Amino acid sequence: MTSAGHSHVELRRGAYADSVTLLQVSRTVQGVDGVAAAQVAMATALNVEVLTGMGFAVPVEATTNDMVVAIRLADGGSLEAALAGVERALADSSRRDAGPTEEAPPRTTGSAFRRTPEGVALVSVPGVNAFVEAMDAVEAGRDVMVFSDNVPLEQEVRLKQAAAERGLLVMGPDCGTAVMGGLGLGFANVVRPGPVGIVAASGTGCQQVLALLDHAEVGVTHALGVGGRDLSSEVGGLATREALRRLDVDASVELIVLVSKPPAPEVEAGIRDFAAGLSTPVELALLGAGHPDLTEATEAVLARLGRTVPQWPVTGSAAPPDGGRWLRGLFVGGTMATEAKIIATALLGSEGHTFVDFGDDQYTTGRAHPMIDPTLRLEHLARAADDPQTAVLLLDVVLGHGAEADPAALLAPAIAGVRRPVVVAVVGTAADPQGLDRQVRTLADAGAEVHLSNARATRRAAELLGAAR
Amino acid sequence: MSTPAAVVNVGADLLADAIADQAVPVTRVDWRPPLPGTEDDLVTVTLDPLRPCGPQRPSWRANRSGSDRGAGRRRCRREA
């Protein structure tokens, strides 16, 4: 344990908590009276770099299996009180079942399924460790959702091959959203049951379709994520085929929607053939230049079901920019970024405009997803807002289980300080825990123009830049 | 396909909490990272066809045929 001046850095050997839990702990400790800055994190290379950048001296012997508690005190702050805050936050961070038990918790996925041989596995350990846990589930004969990203591609292929041999479903890796019989896994939105089944190689793409269908009062019984690489040449749609097969034999599913970022052409052809052989009709929502966007694809789904296409809601109004040249898209949803880029490029050309996906692997190694930890996007938003070349800002906010409890409250102060027009797509349903209406109102009150449709938000941003709609 | 009867969560507690909020039982794995530098070795062991549940073993083949799914739940790798 070291303490220098008002700074305190403590290494806790062998202590472990996941990055999301430690993010919450850090936020809580930062709120303790007398604490100027606090960071509680596993000593991964990225976190050590962050801590060093904050001015903390992390002991050189720290390994990725050690927890670092770093605190900077304000004048008059008490280290004892701050450390007590750390202990309280760590204790409160988990809502594990209370009460006495004679059985220690399982230490592996395999041992958990030997105790309770039913249900599905949800894996969100660091990507380098995810394969072993997911294979445990497959070997136990269970479906598995792999929320983890940064899983090597060759491991994904081996995992899905093993699952396909057993008729099991691997959702992921990097699968952010799934709904199984109404149960939301990961960042799933709260939806009503209904006639639609979704297969999605795109987490936020799936959430956009869920949100739009919910607004149209059409329910979804299952939404099976398969991971963004499933329709790549290497994976070949292994999970997509299994998911389609399952929805096809489910009597409650009247129409299947397949949502994906641009697939590999030869895989797309194979999946089209596979879908054509099913007894349940399949609507393809495959993003790409010249293809319908997700809103248009959802409208096609509604038409196919004989439902009325509603007006997609817009709240607030952005004024045209009085300077700048470029559209700056800052996204937490990868498919939202991809869709916006495709639409904006068609309308504005590819030069100069930028579309950043903060959920990309390069931004999430060793840190929580931006739907949970908005810090990185807020930093970039501040920089983009100060850039005189910025003309219009385009953002997304994605709601649902597991996502930040009140993302609009964190984003609104930053938006209120921006002098450029801000257009936001809020992807969520009326029953989501964050409260769709409240999120929209908060952002609109801060000056943003808020859409439910990401495609409509992008077209509006382009319109503000002077392009024809 | 029905609603899963239970979920085994390994990783972020936040996601387990979201399952519990939907009134579905969650088993939380008390996962700890392996020793640094052993990650690839664990993958190699997991893929070893000579493991009790590996592709060359009867339990694996039984599971593939669906004739004895319980066999796949035998002890397959390290146990805490």
mmCIF file with all atom_site columns, N, CA, C and O in Angstrom, chain A residues 349-385:
data_model
loop_
_atom_site.group_PDB
_atom_site.id
_atom_site.type_symbol
_atom_site.label_atom_id
_atom_site.label_alt_id
_atom_site.label_comp_id
_atom_site.label_asym_id
_atom_site.label_entity_id
_atom_site.label_seq_id
_atom_site.pdbx_PDB_ins_code
_atom_site.Cartn_x
_atom_site.Cartn_y
_atom_site.Cartn_z
_atom_site.occupancy
_atom_site.B_iso_or_equiv
_atom_site.pdbx_formal_charge
_atom_site.auth_seq_id
_atom_site.auth_comp_id
_atom_site.auth_asym_id
_atom_site.auth_atom_id
_atom_site.pdbx_PDB_model_num
ATOM 1   N N  . GLY A 1 349 ? -21.836 12.113 -50.025 1.00 0.00 ? 349 GLY A N  1
ATOM 2   C CA . GLY A 1 349 ? -20.490 11.717 -50.460 1.00 0.00 ? 349 GLY A CA 1
ATOM 3   C C  . GLY A 1 349 ? -19.674 11.269 -49.263 1.00 0.00 ? 349 GLY A C  1
ATOM 4   O O  . GLY A 1 349 ? -20.076 11.449 -48.112 1.00 0.00 ? 349 GLY A O  1
ATOM 5   N N  . SER A 1 350 ? -18.543 10.668 -49.519 1.00 0.00 ? 350 SER A N  1
ATOM 6   C CA . SER A 1 350 ? -17.773 10.042 -48.440 1.00 0.00 ? 350 SER A CA 1
ATOM 7   C C  . SER A 1 350 ? -16.720 10.958 -47.840 1.00 0.00 ? 350 SER A C  1
ATOM 8   O O  . SER A 1 350 ? -16.143 10.651 -46.790 1.00 0.00 ? 350 SER A O  1
ATOM 9   N N  . GLU A 1 351 ? -16.463 12.097 -48.469 1.00 0.00 ? 351 GLU A N  1
ATOM 10  C CA . GLU A 1 351 ? -15.358 12.925 -48.001 1.00 0.00 ? 351 GLU A CA 1
ATOM 11  C C  . GLU A 1 351 ? -15.699 13.687 -46.717 1.00 0.00 ? 351 GLU A C  1
ATOM 12  O O  . GLU A 1 351 ? -16.758 14.322 -46.632 1.00 0.00 ? 351 GLU A O  1
ATOM 13  N N  . GLY A 1 352 ? -14.827 13.615 -45.746 1.00 0.00 ? 352 GLY A N  1
ATOM 14  C CA . GLY A 1 352 ? -14.884 14.501 -44.594 1.00 0.00 ? 352 GLY A CA 1
ATOM 15  C C  . GLY A 1 352 ? -15.780 14.102 -43.450 1.00 0.00 ? 352 GLY A C  1
ATOM 16  O O  . GLY A 1 352 ? -15.463 14.364 -42.295 1.00 0.00 ? 352 GLY A O  1
ATOM 17  N N  . HIS A 1 353 ? -16.895 13.467 -43.720 1.00 0.00 ? 353 HIS A N  1
ATOM 18  C CA . HIS A 1 353 ? -17.824 13.108 -42.652 1.00 0.00 ? 353 HIS A CA 1
ATOM 19  C C  . HIS A 1 353 ? -17.300 11.885 -41.900 1.00 0.00 ? 353 HIS A C  1
ATOM 20  O O  . HIS A 1 353 ? -16.700 11.001 -42.498 1.00 0.00 ? 353 HIS A O  1
ATOM 21  N N  . THR A 1 354 ? -17.537 11.830 -40.601 1.00 0.00 ? 354 THR A N  1
ATOM 22  C CA . THR A 1 354 ? -16.995 10.716 -39.805 1.00 0.00 ? 354 THR A CA 1
ATOM 23  C C  . THR A 1 354 ? -18.104 10.045 -38.997 1.00 0.00 ? 354 THR A C  1
ATOM 24  O O  . THR A 1 354 ? -19.047 10.703 -38.539 1.00 0.00 ? 354 THR A O  1
ATOM 25  N N  . PHE A 1 355 ? -17.942 8.740  -38.806 1.00 0.00 ? 355 PHE A N  1
ATOM 26  C CA . PHE A 1 355 ? -18.932 7.938  -38.091 1.00 0.00 ? 355 PHE A CA 1
ATOM 27  C C  . PHE A 1 355 ? -18.165 6.978  -37.193 1.00 0.00 ? 355 PHE A C  1
ATOM 28  O O  . PHE A 1 355 ? -17.594 5.999  -37.682 1.00 0.00 ? 355 PHE A O  1
ATOM 29  N N  . VAL A 1 356 ? -18.133 7.269  -35.910 1.00 0.00 ? 356 VAL A N  1
ATOM 30  C CA . VAL A 1 356 ? -17.329 6.476  -34.981 1.00 0.00 ? 356 VAL A CA 1
ATOM 31  C C  . VAL A 1 356 ? -18.249 5.563  -34.172 1.00 0.00 ? 356 VAL A C  1
ATOM 32  O O  . VAL A 1 356 ? -19.267 6.007  -33.636 1.00 0.00 ? 356 VAL A O  1
ATOM 33  N N  . ASP A 1 357 ? -17.863 4.293  -34.090 1.00 0.00 ? 357 ASP A N  1
ATOM 34  C CA . ASP A 1 357 ? -18.586 3.307  -33.276 1.00 0.00 ? 357 ASP A CA 1
ATOM 35  C C  . ASP A 1 357 ? -17.768 3.052  -32.011 1.00 0.00 ? 357 ASP A C  1
ATOM 36  O O  . ASP A 1 357 ? -16.751 2.360  -32.052 1.00 0.00 ? 357 ASP A O  1
ATOM 37  N N  . PHE A 1 358 ? -18.217 3.597  -30.896 1.00 0.00 ? 358 PHE A N  1
ATOM 38  C CA . PHE A 1 358 ? -17.460 3.442  -29.654 1.00 0.00 ? 358 PHE A CA 1
ATOM 39  C C  . PHE A 1 358 ? -17.637 2.061  -29.020 1.00 0.00 ? 358 PHE A C  1
ATOM 40  O O  . PHE A 1 358 ? -17.023 1.776  -28.007 1.00 0.00 ? 358 PHE A O  1
ATOM 41  N N  . GLY A 1 359 ? -18.470 1.235  -29.630 1.00 0.00 ? 359 GLY A N  1
ATOM 42  C CA . GLY A 1 359 ? -18.572 -0.152 -29.176 1.00 0.00 ? 359 GLY A CA 1
ATOM 43  C C  . GLY A 1 359 ? -17.620 -1.070 -29.912 1.00 0.00 ? 359 GLY A C  1
ATOM 44  O O  . GLY A 1 359 ? -17.576 -2.273 -29.627 1.00 0.00 ? 359 GLY A O  1
ATOM 45  N N  . ASP A 1 360 ? -16.850 -0.512 -30.841 1.00 0.00 ? 360 ASP A N  1
ATOM 46  C CA . ASP A 1 360 ? -15.900 -1.328 -31.578 1.00 0.00 ? 360 ASP A CA 1
ATOM 47  C C  . ASP A 1 360 ? -14.827 -1.874 -30.632 1.00 0.00 ? 360 ASP A C  1
ATOM 48  O O  . ASP A 1 360 ? -14.501 -1.258 -29.620 1.00 0.00 ? 360 ASP A O  1
ATOM 49  N N  . ASP A 1 361 ? -14.287 -3.040 -31.016 1.00 0.00 ? 361 ASP A N  1
ATOM 50  C CA . ASP A 1 361 ? -13.304 -3.700 -30.154 1.00 0.00 ? 361 ASP A CA 1
ATOM 51  C C  . ASP A 1 361 ? -12.176 -2.763 -29.716 1.00 0.00 ? 361 ASP A C  1
ATOM 52  O O  . ASP A 1 361 ? -11.688 -2.847 -28.594 1.00 0.00 ? 361 ASP A O  1
ATOM 53  N N  . GLN A 1 362 ? -11.748 -1.885 -30.611 1.00 0.00 ? 362 GLN A N  1
ATOM 54  C CA . GLN A 1 362 ? -10.600 -1.024 -30.271 1.00 0.00 ? 362 GLN A CA 1
ATOM 55  C C  . GLN A 1 362 ? -10.922 -0.072 -29.123 1.00 0.00 ? 362 GLN A C  1
ATOM 56  O O  . GLN A 1 362 ? -9.998  0.447  -28.482 1.00 0.00 ? 362 GLN A O  1
ATOM 57  N N  . TYR A 1 363 ? -12.204 0.174  -28.869 1.00 0.00 ? 363 TYR A N  1
ATOM 58  C CA . TYR A 1 363 ? -12.569 1.094  -27.785 1.00 0.00 ? 363 TYR A CA 1
ATOM 59  C C  . TYR A 1 363 ? -13.046 0.366  -26.519 1.00 0.00 ? 363 TYR A C  1
ATOM 60  O O  . TYR A 1 363 ? -13.371 1.011  -25.523 1.00 0.00 ? 363 TYR A O  1
ATOM 61  N N  . THR A 1 364 ? -13.143 -0.954 -26.580 1.00 0.00 ? 364 THR A N  1
ATOM 62  C CA . THR A 1 364 ? -13.727 -1.668 -25.441 1.00 0.00 ? 364 THR A CA 1
ATOM 63  C C  . THR A 1 364 ? -12.775 -2.646 -24.772 1.00 0.00 ? 364 THR A C  1
ATOM 64  O O  . THR A 1 364 ? -13.173 -3.311 -23.822 1.00 0.00 ? 364 THR A O  1
ATOM 65  N N  . THR A 1 365 ? -11.542 -2.723 -25.247 1.00 0.00 ? 365 THR A N  1
ATOM 66  C CA . THR A 1 365 ? -10.597 -3.631 -24.611 1.00 0.00 ? 365 THR A CA 1
ATOM 67  C C  . THR A 1 365 ? -10.315 -3.157 -23.194 1.00 0.00 ? 365 THR A C  1
ATOM 68  O O  . THR A 1 365 ? -9.764  -2.083 -22.992 1.00 0.00 ? 365 THR A O  1
ATOM 69  N N  . GLY A 1 366 ? -10.721 -3.944 -22.222 1.00 0.00 ? 366 GLY A N  1
ATOM 70  C CA . GLY A 1 366 ? -10.449 -3.602 -20.824 1.00 0.00 ? 366 GLY A CA 1
ATOM 71  C C  . GLY A 1 366 ? -11.393 -2.565 -20.252 1.00 0.00 ? 366 GLY A C  1
ATOM 72  O O  . GLY A 1 366 ? -11.171 -2.099 -19.131 1.00 0.00 ? 366 GLY A O  1
ATOM 73  N N  . ARG A 1 367 ? -12.416 -2.171 -20.995 1.00 0.00 ? 367 ARG A N  1
ATOM 74  C CA . ARG A 1 367 ? -13.380 -1.223 -20.427 1.00 0.00 ? 367 ARG A CA 1
ATOM 75  C C  . ARG A 1 367 ? -14.792 -1.606 -20.822 1.00 0.00 ? 367 ARG A C  1
ATOM 76  O O  . ARG A 1 367 ? -15.006 -2.353 -21.773 1.00 0.00 ? 367 ARG A O  1
ATOM 77  N N  . ALA A 1 368 ? -15.740 -1.070 -20.067 1.00 0.00 ? 368 ALA A N  1
ATOM 78  C CA . ALA A 1 368 ? -17.135 -1.441 -20.296 1.00 0.00 ? 368 ALA A CA 1
ATOM 79  C C  . ALA A 1 368 ? -17.648 -0.852 -21.611 1.00 0.00 ? 368 ALA A C  1
ATOM 80  O O  . ALA A 1 368 ? -17.131 0.145  -22.116 1.00 0.00 ? 368 ALA A O  1
ATOM 81  N N  . HIS A 1 369 ? -18.672 -1.485 -22.161 1.00 0.00 ? 369 HIS A N  1
ATOM 82  C CA . HIS A 1 369 ? -19.283 -1.024 -23.412 1.00 0.00 ? 369 HIS A CA 1
ATOM 83  C C  . HIS A 1 369 ? -19.821 0.397  -23.236 1.00 0.00 ? 369 HIS A C  1
ATOM 84  O O  . HIS A 1 369 ? -20.281 0.758  -22.146 1.00 0.00 ? 369 HIS A O  1
ATOM 85  N N  . PRO A 1 370 ? -19.793 1.215  -24.284 1.00 0.00 ? 370 PRO A N  1
ATOM 86  C CA . PRO A 1 370 ? -20.263 2.601  -24.143 1.00 0.00 ? 370 PRO A CA 1
ATOM 87  C C  . PRO A 1 370 ? -21.742 2.739  -23.793 1.00 0.00 ? 370 PRO A C  1
ATOM 88  O O  . PRO A 1 370 ? -22.167 3.813  -23.366 1.00 0.00 ? 370 PRO A O  1
ATOM 89  N N  . MET A 1 371 ? -22.533 1.681  -23.967 1.00 0.00 ? 371 MET A N  1
ATOM 90  C CA . MET A 1 371 ? -23.921 1.774  -23.486 1.00 0.00 ? 371 MET A CA 1
ATOM 91  C C  . MET A 1 371 ? -23.959 1.748  -21.959 1.00 0.00 ? 371 MET A C  1
ATOM 92  O O  . MET A 1 371 ? -24.986 2.069  -21.356 1.00 0.00 ? 371 MET A O  1
ATOM 93  N N  . ILE A 1 372 ? -22.855 1.335  -21.344 1.00 0.00 ? 372 ILE A N  1
ATOM 94  C CA . ILE A 1 372 ? -22.764 1.329  -19.889 1.00 0.00 ? 372 ILE A CA 1
ATOM 95  C C  . ILE A 1 372 ? -21.865 2.466  -19.413 1.00 0.00 ? 372 ILE A C  1
ATOM 96  O O  . ILE A 1 372 ? -22.172 3.137  -18.437 1.00 0.00 ? 372 ILE A O  1
ATOM 97  N N  . ASP A 1 373 ? -20.745 2.652  -20.099 1.00 0.00 ? 373 ASP A N  1
ATOM 98  C CA . ASP A 1 373 ? -19.782 3.677  -19.713 1.00 0.00 ? 373 ASP A CA 1
ATOM 99  C C  . ASP A 1 373 ? -19.665 4.701  -20.842 1.00 0.00 ? 373 ASP A C  1
ATOM 100 O O  . ASP A 1 373 ? -18.981 4.468  -21.838 1.00 0.00 ? 373 ASP A O  1
ATOM 101 N N  . PRO A 1 374 ? -20.338 5.848  -20.708 1.00 0.00 ? 374 PRO A N  1
ATOM 102 C CA . PRO A 1 374 ? -20.351 6.818  -21.807 1.00 0.00 ? 374 PRO A CA 1
ATOM 103 C C  . PRO A 1 374 ? -19.128 7.745  -21.835 1.00 0.00 ? 374 PRO A C  1
ATOM 104 O O  . PRO A 1 374 ? -19.060 8.654  -22.654 1.00 0.00 ? 374 PRO A O  1
ATOM 105 N N  . THR A 1 375 ? -18.173 7.530  -20.958 1.00 0.00 ? 375 THR A N  1
ATOM 106 C CA . THR A 1 375 ? -17.071 8.479  -20.772 1.00 0.00 ? 375 THR A CA 1
ATOM 107 C C  . THR A 1 375 ? -16.367 8.807  -22.082 1.00 0.00 ? 375 THR A C  1
ATOM 108 O O  . THR A 1 375 ? -16.152 9.990  -22.412 1.00 0.00 ? 375 THR A O  1
ATOM 109 N N  . LEU A 1 376 ? -16.000 7.762  -22.825 1.00 0.00 ? 376 LEU A N  1
ATOM 110 C CA . LEU A 1 376 ? -15.198 7.983  -24.025 1.00 0.00 ? 376 LEU A CA 1
ATOM 111 C C  . LEU A 1 376 ? -15.963 8.806  -25.059 1.00 0.00 ? 376 LEU A C  1
ATOM 112 O O  . LEU A 1 376 ? -15.415 9.726  -25.672 1.00 0.00 ? 376 LEU A O  1
ATOM 113 N N  . ARG A 1 377 ? -17.250 8.504  -25.260 1.00 0.00 ? 377 ARG A N  1
ATOM 114 C CA . ARG A 1 377 ? -18.011 9.274  -26.240 1.00 0.00 ? 377 ARG A CA 1
ATOM 115 C C  . ARG A 1 377 ? -18.193 10.713 -25.782 1.00 0.00 ? 377 ARG A C  1
ATOM 116 O O  . ARG A 1 377 ? -18.138 11.633 -26.601 1.00 0.00 ? 377 ARG A O  1
ATOM 117 N N  . LEU A 1 378 ? -18.391 10.910 -24.491 1.00 0.00 ? 378 LEU A N  1
ATOM 118 C CA . LEU A 1 378 ? -18.544 12.281 -24.002 1.00 0.00 ? 378 LEU A CA 1
ATOM 119 C C  . LEU A 1 378 ? -17.272 13.096 -24.256 1.00 0.00 ? 378 LEU A C  1
ATOM 120 O O  . LEU A 1 378 ? -17.341 14.277 -24.602 1.00 0.00 ? 378 LEU A O  1
ATOM 121 N N  . GLU A 1 379 ? -16.125 12.444 -24.100 1.00 0.00 ? 379 GLU A N  1
ATOM 122 C CA . GLU A 1 379 ? -14.857 13.148 -24.380 1.00 0.00 ? 379 GLU A CA 1
ATOM 123 C C  . GLU A 1 379 ? -14.781 13.530 -25.857 1.00 0.00 ? 379 GLU A C  1
ATOM 124 O O  . GLU A 1 379 ? -14.390 14.654 -26.200 1.00 0.00 ? 379 GLU A O  1
ATOM 125 N N  . HIS A 1 380 ? -15.144 12.607 -26.735 1.00 0.00 ? 380 HIS A N  1
ATOM 126 C CA . HIS A 1 380 ? -15.101 12.897 -28.168 1.00 0.00 ? 380 HIS A CA 1
ATOM 127 C C  . HIS A 1 380 ? -16.160 13.921 -28.563 1.00 0.00 ? 380 HIS A C  1
ATOM 128 O O  . HIS A 1 380 ? -15.947 14.733 -29.465 1.00 0.00 ? 380 HIS A O  1
ATOM 129 N N  . LEU A 1 381 ? -17.293 13.875 -27.894 1.00 0.00 ? 381 LEU A N  1
ATOM 130 C CA . LEU A 1 381 ? -18.348 14.847 -28.182 1.00 0.00 ? 381 LEU A CA 1
ATOM 131 C C  . LEU A 1 381 ? -17.868 16.258 -27.863 1.00 0.00 ? 381 LEU A C  1
ATOM 132 O O  . LEU A 1 381 ? -18.099 17.197 -28.637 1.00 0.00 ? 381 LEU A O  1
ATOM 133 N N  . ALA A 1 382 ? -17.179 16.395 -26.752 1.00 0.00 ? 382 ALA A N  1
ATOM 134 C CA . ALA A 1 382 ? -16.664 17.712 -26.373 1.00 0.00 ? 382 ALA A CA 1
ATOM 135 C C  . ALA A 1 382 ? -15.662 18.211 -27.417 1.00 0.00 ? 382 ALA A C  1
ATOM 136 O O  . ALA A 1 382 ? -15.678 19.392 -27.808 1.00 0.00 ? 382 ALA A O  1
ATOM 137 N N  . ARG A 1 383 ? -14.818 17.309 -27.890 1.00 0.00 ? 383 ARG A N  1
ATOM 138 C CA . ARG A 1 383 ? -13.825 17.710 -28.898 1.00 0.00 ? 383 ARG A CA 1
ATOM 139 C C  . ARG A 1 383 ? -14.502 18.064 -30.221 1.00 0.00 ? 383 ARG A C  1
ATOM 140 O O  . ARG A 1 383 ? -14.156 19.054 -30.867 1.00 0.00 ? 383 ARG A O  1
ATOM 141 N N  . ALA A 1 384 ? -15.464 17.245 -30.637 1.00 0.00 ? 384 ALA A N  1
ATOM 142 C CA . ALA A 1 384 ? -16.161 17.507 -31.906 1.00 0.00 ? 384 ALA A CA 1
ATOM 143 C C  . ALA A 1 384 ? -16.937 18.820 -31.831 1.00 0.00 ? 384 ALA A C  1
ATOM 144 O O  . ALA A 1 384 ? -17.008 19.574 -32.800 1.00 0.00 ? 384 ALA A O  1
ATOM 145 N N  . ALA A 1 385 ? -17.511 19.096 -30.670 1.00 0.00 ? 385 ALA A N  1
ATOM 146 C CA . ALA A 1 385 ? -18.291 20.332 -30.506 1.00 0.00 ? 385 ALA A CA 1
ATOM 147 C C  . ALA A 1 385 ? -17.396 21.559 -30.609 1.00 0.00 ? 385 ALA A C  1
ATOM 148 O O  . ALA A 1 385 ? -17.834 22.620 -31.075 1.00 0.00 ? 385 ALA A O  1
#
